[in-house]
PDB file of C-alpha atoms in Angstrom:
ATOM      1  CA  MET W   1       7.885 -19.541  19.196  1.00  0.00           C
ATOM      2  CA  ALA W   2      10.037 -18.077  21.946  1.00  0.00           C
ATOM      3  CA  MET W   3      12.308 -20.325  24.005  1.00  0.00           C
ATOM      4  CA  TYR W   4      13.916 -19.389  27.282  1.00  0.00           C
ATOM      5  CA  GLY W   5      17.203 -20.615  28.647  1.00  0.00           C
ATOM      6  CA  GLU W   6      19.830 -19.202  30.978  1.00  0.00           C
ATOM      7  CA  GLY W   7      18.030 -15.838  31.124  1.00  0.00           C
ATOM      8  CA  GLN W   8      17.946 -15.351  27.358  1.00  0.00           C
ATOM      9  CA  GLU W   9      15.080 -15.434  24.910  1.00  0.00           C
ATOM     10  CA  THR W  10      15.713 -16.874  21.452  1.00  0.00           C
ATOM     11  CA  GLU W  11      13.432 -17.084  18.465  1.00  0.00           C
ATOM     12  CA  VAL W  12      12.933 -20.520  16.933  1.00  0.00           C
ATOM     13  CA  THR W  13      11.979 -20.656  13.280  1.00  0.00           C
ATOM     14  CA  LYS W  14      10.065 -23.681  12.068  1.00  0.00           C
ATOM     15  CA  LEU W  15      11.088 -24.759   8.589  1.00  0.00           C
ATOM     16  CA  SER W  16       9.060 -26.875   6.232  1.00  0.00           C
ATOM     17  CA  LYS W  17      10.401 -30.263   5.233  1.00  0.00           C
ATOM     18  CA  ILE W  18       9.224 -29.536   1.711  1.00  0.00           C
ATOM     19  CA  ASN W  19      10.266 -26.249   0.142  1.00  0.00           C
ATOM     20  CA  SER W  20       7.778 -24.729  -2.305  1.00  0.00           C
ATOM     21  CA  ALA W  21      10.007 -21.796  -3.314  1.00  0.00           C
ATOM     22  CA  GLY W  22      10.370 -23.040  -6.893  1.00  0.00           C
ATOM     23  CA  LEU W  23       6.609 -23.388  -7.309  1.00  0.00           C
ATOM     24  CA  ILE W  24       6.001 -19.948  -5.804  1.00  0.00           C
ATOM     25  CA  ASN W  25       8.534 -18.410  -8.179  1.00  0.00           C
ATOM     26  CA  LEU W  26       6.884 -20.184 -11.112  1.00  0.00           C
ATOM     27  CA  ARG W  27       3.464 -18.809 -10.116  1.00  0.00           C
ATOM     28  CA  ILE W  28       4.899 -15.315  -9.719  1.00  0.00           C
ATOM     29  CA  HIS W  29       6.587 -15.584 -13.120  1.00  0.00           C
ATOM     30  CA  ARG W  30       3.333 -16.641 -14.780  1.00  0.00           C
ATOM     31  CA  LEU W  31       1.391 -13.887 -13.042  1.00  0.00           C
ATOM     32  CA  PHE W  32       3.874 -11.276 -14.242  1.00  0.00           C
ATOM     33  CA  GLU W  33       3.556 -12.707 -17.773  1.00  0.00           C
ATOM     34  CA  ASP W  34      -0.227 -12.310 -17.505  1.00  0.00           C
ATOM     35  CA  ALA W  35       0.198  -8.805 -16.070  1.00  0.00           C
ATOM     36  CA  ASN W  36       2.399  -7.818 -19.012  1.00  0.00           C
ATOM     37  CA  ARG W  37      -0.093  -9.184 -21.536  1.00  0.00           C
ATOM     38  CA  HIS W  38      -3.070  -7.518 -19.833  1.00  0.00           C
ATOM     39  CA  CYS W  39      -1.292  -4.176 -19.511  1.00  0.00           C
ATOM     40  CA  ARG W  40      -0.376  -4.130 -23.194  1.00  0.00           C
ATOM     41  CA  ALA W  41      -3.944  -5.031 -24.184  1.00  0.00           C
ATOM     42  CA  GLY W  42      -5.401  -2.211 -22.081  1.00  0.00           C
ATOM     43  CA  LYS W  43      -7.070  -4.707 -19.723  1.00  0.00           C
ATOM     44  CA  PHE W  44      -6.314  -2.678 -16.607  1.00  0.00           C
ATOM     45  CA  LEU W  45      -8.816  -4.530 -14.425  1.00  0.00           C
ATOM     46  CA  ALA W  46      -7.166  -7.877 -15.232  1.00  0.00           C
ATOM     47  CA  TRP W  47      -3.674  -6.338 -14.906  1.00  0.00           C
ATOM     48  CA  ASN W  48      -4.511  -5.033 -11.438  1.00  0.00           C
ATOM     49  CA  GLY W  49      -5.961  -8.427 -10.497  1.00  0.00           C
ATOM     50  CA  ASP W  50      -2.755 -10.141 -11.622  1.00  0.00           C
ATOM     51  CA  LEU W  51      -0.732  -7.812  -9.397  1.00  0.00           C
ATOM     52  CA  ASP W  52      -3.016  -8.467  -6.434  1.00  0.00           C
ATOM     53  CA  ARG W  53      -2.280 -12.183  -6.873  1.00  0.00           C
ATOM     54  CA  VAL W  54       1.486 -11.490  -7.000  1.00  0.00           C
ATOM     55  CA  TRP W  55       1.067  -9.587  -3.735  1.00  0.00           C
ATOM     56  CA  MET W  56      -0.591 -12.650  -2.214  1.00  0.00           C
ATOM     57  CA  GLU W  57       2.395 -14.780  -3.224  1.00  0.00           C
ATOM     58  CA  LEU W  58       4.855 -12.334  -1.645  1.00  0.00           C
ATOM     59  CA  ALA W  59       2.810 -11.092   1.314  1.00  0.00           C
ATOM     60  CA  GLY W  60       3.410 -14.219   3.375  1.00  0.00           C
ATOM     61  CA  ASP W  61       6.896 -12.872   4.076  1.00  0.00           C
ATOM     62  CA  VAL W  62       5.702  -9.325   4.851  1.00  0.00           C
ATOM     63  CA  ASP W  63       5.107  -8.253   8.436  1.00  0.00           C
ATOM     64  CA  PRO W  64       1.549  -6.902   8.851  1.00  0.00           C
ATOM     65  CA  GLY W  65       1.468  -3.206   9.644  1.00  0.00           C
ATOM     66  CA  LYS W  66       5.098  -2.638   8.694  1.00  0.00           C
ATOM     67  CA  LYS W  67       6.442  -0.346   5.942  1.00  0.00           C
ATOM     68  CA  THR W  68       5.872  -2.685   2.972  1.00  0.00           C
ATOM     69  CA  ASP W  69       2.358  -3.608   4.082  1.00  0.00           C
ATOM     70  CA  LYS W  70       1.469   0.062   4.551  1.00  0.00           C
ATOM     71  CA  GLU W  71       2.997   0.989   1.177  1.00  0.00           C
ATOM     72  CA  TRP W  72       0.832  -1.643  -0.560  1.00  0.00           C
ATOM     73  CA  LYS W  73      -2.319  -0.325   1.097  1.00  0.00           C
ATOM     74  CA  GLU W  74      -1.428   3.276   0.191  1.00  0.00           C
ATOM     75  CA  LEU W  75      -0.907   2.326  -3.466  1.00  0.00           C
ATOM     76  CA  ASN W  76      -4.339   0.709  -3.565  1.00  0.00           C
ATOM     77  CA  GLU W  77      -5.930   3.747  -1.907  1.00  0.00           C
ATOM     78  CA  LYS W  78      -4.340   6.055  -4.497  1.00  0.00           C
ATOM     79  CA  LEU W  79      -5.656   3.828  -7.275  1.00  0.00           C
ATOM     80  CA  ASP W  80      -9.132   3.845  -5.734  1.00  0.00           C
ATOM     81  CA  LYS W  81      -9.139   7.653  -5.793  1.00  0.00           C
ATOM     82  CA  VAL W  82      -8.724   7.606  -9.581  1.00  0.00           C
ATOM     83  CA  GLY W  83     -12.051   5.797  -9.879  1.00  0.00           C
ATOM     84  CA  ALA W  84     -13.289   2.366 -10.826  1.00  0.00           C
ATOM     85  CA  ILE W  85     -10.692   0.461 -12.808  1.00  0.00           C
ATOM     86  CA  LYS W  86     -11.840  -0.395 -16.293  1.00  0.00           C
ATOM     87  CA  ASN W  87     -10.517  -2.173 -19.301  1.00  0.00           C
ATOM     88  CA  TRP W  88      -9.634   0.486 -21.841  1.00  0.00           C
ATOM     89  CA  LYS W  89      -9.908   0.313 -25.577  1.00  0.00           C
ATOM     90  CA  THR W  90      -8.384   3.072 -27.628  1.00  0.00           C
ATOM     91  CA  ILE W  91     -11.094   2.843 -30.241  1.00  0.00           C
ATOM     92  CA  ASP W  92     -14.516   1.240 -29.826  1.00  0.00           C
ATOM     93  CA  GLY W  93     -16.130   1.168 -33.222  1.00  0.00           C
ATOM     94  CA  PHE W  94     -15.972   4.718 -34.528  1.00  0.00           C
ATOM     95  CA  SER W  95     -15.785   6.440 -31.149  1.00  0.00           C
ATOM     96  CA  GLU W  96     -12.565   7.518 -29.482  1.00  0.00           C
ATOM     97  CA  LEU W  97     -11.770   8.239 -25.853  1.00  0.00           C
ATOM     98  CA  THR W  98     -12.721  11.661 -24.597  1.00  0.00           C
ATOM     99  CA  GLU W  99     -10.001  13.872 -23.144  1.00  0.00           C
ATOM    100  CA  GLU W 100     -11.276  13.125 -19.626  1.00  0.00           C
ATOM    101  CA  GLU W 101     -11.180   9.368 -20.317  1.00  0.00           C
ATOM    102  CA  LYS W 102      -7.635   9.680 -21.659  1.00  0.00           C
ATOM    103  CA  LYS W 103      -6.559  11.482 -18.485  1.00  0.00           C
ATOM    104  CA  ARG W 104      -8.217   8.866 -16.288  1.00  0.00           C
ATOM    105  CA  GLN W 105      -6.669   6.055 -18.313  1.00  0.00           C
ATOM    106  CA  LYS W 106      -3.231   7.655 -17.889  1.00  0.00           C
ATOM    107  CA  ARG W 107      -3.711   8.072 -14.127  1.00  0.00           C
ATOM    108  CA  GLN W 108      -4.860   4.465 -13.767  1.00  0.00           C
ATOM    109  CA  TYR W 109      -1.911   3.252 -15.819  1.00  0.00           C
ATOM    110  CA  GLU W 110       0.526   5.201 -13.639  1.00  0.00           C
ATOM    111  CA  LYS W 111      -0.969   3.924 -10.365  1.00  0.00           C
ATOM    112  CA  ILE W 112      -1.102   0.293 -11.482  1.00  0.00           C
ATOM    113  CA  ASN W 113       2.423   0.639 -12.851  1.00  0.00           C
ATOM    114  CA  ASP W 114       3.525   1.905  -9.403  1.00  0.00           C
ATOM    115  CA  LYS W 115       2.035  -1.247  -7.870  1.00  0.00           C
ATOM    116  CA  GLU W 116       3.926  -3.459 -10.296  1.00  0.00           C
ATOM    117  CA  LEU W 117       7.213  -1.670  -9.650  1.00  0.00           C
ATOM    118  CA  MET W 118       6.743  -1.997  -5.891  1.00  0.00           C
ATOM    119  CA  LEU W 119       6.064  -5.728  -6.273  1.00  0.00           C
ATOM    120  CA  ARG W 120       9.116  -6.285  -8.470  1.00  0.00           C
ATOM    121  CA  ARG W 121      11.317  -4.490  -5.937  1.00  0.00           C
ATOM    122  CA  LEU W 122       9.781  -6.510  -3.094  1.00  0.00           C
ATOM    123  CA  GLN W 123      10.360  -9.708  -5.041  1.00  0.00           C
ATOM    124  CA  ASN W 124      14.052  -8.817  -5.385  1.00  0.00           C
ATOM    125  CA  LYS W 125      14.327  -7.783  -1.738  1.00  0.00           C
ATOM    126  CA  GLN W 126      12.925 -11.164  -0.703  1.00  0.00           C
ATOM    127  CA  GLY W 127      15.407 -12.963  -2.959  1.00  0.00           C
ATOM    128  CA  LYS W 128      12.665 -14.246  -5.258  1.00  0.00           C
ATOM    129  CA  GLY W 129      13.313 -12.002  -8.250  1.00  0.00           C
ATOM    130  CA  THR W 130      15.971 -10.935 -10.692  1.00  0.00           C
ATOM    131  CA  ALA W 131      18.628 -10.086  -8.093  1.00  0.00           C
ATOM    132  CA  TYR W 132      20.775 -13.203  -8.075  1.00  0.00           C
ATOM    133  CA  GLN W 133      24.092 -14.253  -6.650  1.00  0.00           C
ATOM    134  CA  ASP W 134      25.599 -17.565  -7.683  1.00  0.00           C
ATOM    135  CA  ASP W 135      26.908 -19.727  -4.843  1.00  0.00           C
ATOM    136  CA  ILE W 136      30.333 -19.955  -6.465  1.00  0.00           C
ATOM    137  CA  GLU W 137      30.579 -16.146  -6.402  1.00  0.00           C
ATOM    138  CA  THR W 138      29.662 -16.171  -2.731  1.00  0.00           C
ATOM    139  CA  TYR W 139      32.290 -18.826  -2.107  1.00  0.00           C
ATOM    140  CA  MET W 140      34.970 -16.906  -4.034  1.00  0.00           C
ATOM    141  CA  ASP W 141      34.190 -13.663  -2.170  1.00  0.00           C
ATOM    142  CA  ASP W 142      34.856 -15.241   1.258  1.00  0.00           C
TER     143      ASP W 142
END
């Protein structure tokens, strides 16, 4: 909401009376736990879905059409080019993955991994991740 006064325009930010940051961080934490479990189990479809949900938690603070938004879309497009995401098993009964399936699995893993890394960096950039500065350190630095 723009306000005008004495020839200047200022931006007014509306803040919620109730802050849900802790709940958002808890959801993100749980989603990353699920993503880790699904990745390790070869459940790439579920892993990718977990990351899409993390994006939804973080995307509220991302400007549409800006660098981060475009980067997310590009990562998804690159993943789409690899082919339909599937849940991989290394051995299904007595059959093993063909060489082509192994290559596709590797490419999918790399692309989904890129998505996760981008999300973790975004989480830190937004101050919702592992990058942390204690208030006392801030106070002592002043």
